[in-house]
Amino acid sequence: MKVSIERSALLSAIQNVQRAVSNKTTIPVLSGIKIAAEKEALKMTATDLETGIETSLPTHVDNEQVAKIMEEGAIVLSARYLSEIVRKLPHSTVELEVKQNYLTVIRSGTSEFNLHGLHAEEFPRLPQVSGNQMFSIPSIVLKDMIRQTVPAVSTEEIRPVLTGVVASLKDGHLRFVATDSHRLAQREVVVEAPAALSFSNVIIPGKSLSELGRLLPDNDALVDVVIAENQILFKFAQTQFYSRLIDGQYPDTSRIIPTAFKTSIRVGTKLLLEAVERAALIARDNDNNVVRLNIKSNQLEISSNSPDVGKASEMLSPAQFGGEELLIAFNAKYLIDALRVVEGEDTTVEFTGSMSPFLIKQPDNAGYLHLILPVRIY
Amino acid sequence: MKVSIERSALLSAIQNVQRAVSNKTTIPVLSGIKIAAEKEALKMTATDLETGIETSLPTHVDNEQVAKIMEEGAIVLSARYLSEIVRKLPHSTVELEVKQNYLTVIRSGTSEFNLHGLHAEEFPRLPQVSGNQMFSIPSIVLKDMIRQTVPAVSTEEIRPVLTGVVASLKDGHLRFVATDSHRLAQREVVVEAPAALSFSNVIIPGKSLSELGRLLPDNDALVDVVIAENQILFKFAQTQFYSRLIDGQYPDTSRIIPTAFKTSIRVGTKLLLEAVERAALIARDNDNNVVRLNIKSNQLEISSNSPDVGKASEMLSPAQFGGEELLIAFNAKYLIDALRVVEGEDTTVEFTGSMSPFLIKQPDNAGYLHLILPVRIY
């Protein structure tokens, strides 16, 4: 293998695929990135067996040559050394040449590195994900769905299904749901999909989605999503992102979402978020960050109390109030997570009593929903 | 105590003095900041008994009122809670009021915090540093001296004196020296001092100087330095910075600095720094980051080698070369630290053989000097 390539293009491809490299692997080849020089593209691949990322660097972009394949071939190089070296190379062009025994020469300006590589055949092949379970979604919309649901994913391995986001599609409505059994986040959008396409219980690991969210561009370009038996594949730009799916049956969450309410407030998202963040400063040392809301018709009191530290309290005037007055307590972290991903200026919060779950909604977007379980206060 | 003050001014004073708060103290009062409202200023103080910082917030700046003292008094509040709360307060003005049992009310907009405070009398008094051992130095010059010597301070407690920078003054020449016995950094400047003033063996803890360096403004304003028996005091702007001095006799380092050399090169500082940083990428996994310089009359080869990873090599053309050809090896970290604080475009390096210490100098600044011991290579 012998190629010449623009340093910045190579670096950005390395940084893309590097997200799938495991730092803790005991299998040497998995700490590497596979580089394959094909006729018209340089392909970079990394995988930790849970997720896999493949980025293709075409030799020509907009008729301009950005890479030159002098000799086809493939090699696996340590992701850590490769990225640190390419980041610091002195010249705008980099030459990669594989010599005997997988020794790989990296040249740039007068700088020359010789890295011990590994045989590319040892690198696991990414799964062949194909099938007619495919739909498309604008990158920025998928990114939003991830941002709005992943915070509610469980970090505890006791119930593996809860460490994922469950996706379902019906009548062109794509829904993501995540819950750690203390709170639930749900986001629904309309997508371009064949009319007959429907699926449910597709459980995507939260970690994979977080990484995918960081890679997705902030634009309207369509991402193709292909769902197979145990895998899901996201295709966008020059990148293919694979993730294993989580086995098991996700609990039915539709029944726990209240459909009626007794108290409703509408309040500025940022005002409420900042007030809860302030109250949380004092609540933090408690086991569960308990903050109280005391809702009256003309004002909302946000307060917290820690015997050792002191207390905090603050008044807000809700833009709208309906129903009964209410005192409720909850983990501030959950409300902060929910309010941080609300996109509108205003937020609606609907309650059905001190001990029932309450809902955070966007008045201008029925597709977003966050549910939080309160805590008992004596 | 009851005061009203601009939030931004209060926050910046808290962040200044907070650098002296120990995170690990077992003495509760030392995890706090003392706030004292006097007639025309609010004084903030923190100390970990090794360093102490006091910042004064005058009620008027340029005839404009920035603070109002309604009632004099003093209190100690948790540094951590105080800084987090003041950072997040909603309004541009903050009111502090001490009530019964040291309970302190912090008000801003509709937000109100009640923090349990501690009696200000429990807070240790900062040392009274006075005397005629005083000189002045522009802030930016002192900051440079710190930046150029502190990296060579020893981090090992075996020889306590080496964890400090030793300062001396003679004939108006102020000198800072630090060494960890593998390398030595020295910087000398001319300062405004009484002709008769001279001192030596004033050992200032490296950690104190690092914190001081972060606080010093990047300008020419004079810093007054007062040296007493066991303490040193730096006065600048509204801040007084105290540090304990380290007991003991600093070794005489003047004799280990070679005065003649056999090989000398002059090379672009940034070119050499980046080449050594690249070679260090490969050398890092060795015990001691060994990088080699192979110096010939028309070229300089920088190389490194790690059996597991591979090797790196690079050629530079020195701007000037004099004396004998030489092969030398050393810990790359030491040369990187030295070159990062060289201010000129070019650097001179002077060698006296493969096993003798070599010197890094600035051709345009005789006051800067860095010495590095080589390592033996077989």
PDB file of C-alpha atoms in Angstrom, chain A residues 9 12-13 16-17 40-45 53-62 66 215 217 221-222 233-242:
ATOM      1  CA  ALA A   9      -8.555  15.260   5.417  1.00  0.00           C
ATOM      2  CA  SER A  12     -10.544  14.401  10.258  1.00  0.00           C
ATOM      3  CA  ALA A  13     -11.225  10.850   8.991  1.00  0.00           C
ATOM      4  CA  ASN A  16     -14.259  10.284  13.028  1.00  0.00           C
ATOM      5  CA  VAL A  17     -13.548   6.589  13.145  1.00  0.00           C
ATOM      6  CA  GLU A  40     -10.680   5.503  -5.893  1.00  0.00           C
ATOM      7  CA  ALA A  41     -10.830   5.880  -2.132  1.00  0.00           C
ATOM      8  CA  LEU A  42      -8.992   5.410   1.115  1.00  0.00           C
ATOM      9  CA  LYS A  43     -11.222   3.636   3.621  1.00  0.00           C
ATOM     10  CA  MET A  44     -10.725   4.014   7.363  1.00  0.00           C
ATOM     11  CA  THR A  45     -12.460   1.594   9.754  1.00  0.00           C
ATOM     12  CA  ILE A  53     -17.436   3.335  11.958  1.00  0.00           C
ATOM     13  CA  GLU A  54     -16.198   3.383   8.394  1.00  0.00           C
ATOM     14  CA  THR A  55     -15.261   6.607   6.614  1.00  0.00           C
ATOM     15  CA  SER A  56     -14.329   6.782   2.980  1.00  0.00           C
ATOM     16  CA  LEU A  57     -11.895   9.391   1.697  1.00  0.00           C
ATOM     17  CA  PRO A  58     -12.418   9.683  -2.052  1.00  0.00           C
ATOM     18  CA  THR A  59      -9.345  10.557  -4.101  1.00  0.00           C
ATOM     19  CA  HIS A  60     -11.220  13.437  -5.730  1.00  0.00           C
ATOM     20  CA  VAL A  61     -13.542  15.985  -4.115  1.00  0.00           C
ATOM     21  CA  ASP A  62     -15.251  18.457  -6.478  1.00  0.00           C
ATOM     22  CA  VAL A  66      -7.085  15.241  -2.319  1.00  0.00           C
ATOM     23  CA  LEU A 215     -20.545  12.661  14.356  1.00  0.00           C
ATOM     24  CA  PRO A 217     -23.490  17.106  10.828  1.00  0.00           C
ATOM     25  CA  ALA A 221     -28.655  16.261   4.714  1.00  0.00           C
ATOM     26  CA  LEU A 222     -30.523  12.955   4.840  1.00  0.00           C
ATOM     27  CA  LEU A 233     -26.674   1.129  10.219  1.00  0.00           C
ATOM     28  CA  PHE A 234     -26.648   4.914   9.747  1.00  0.00           C
ATOM     29  CA  LYS A 235     -25.261   6.176   6.424  1.00  0.00           C
ATOM     30  CA  PHE A 236     -24.365   9.844   5.974  1.00  0.00           C
ATOM     31  CA  ALA A 237     -21.783  11.821   4.029  1.00  0.00           C
ATOM     32  CA  GLN A 238     -18.789   9.462   3.550  1.00  0.00           C
ATOM     33  CA  THR A 239     -19.502   7.640   6.795  1.00  0.00           C
ATOM     34  CA  GLN A 240     -21.227   4.424   7.773  1.00  0.00           C
ATOM     35  CA  PHE A 241     -22.020   4.003  11.459  1.00  0.00           C
ATOM     36  CA  TYR A 242     -22.939   0.521  12.722  1.00  0.00           C
TER      37      TYR A 242
END
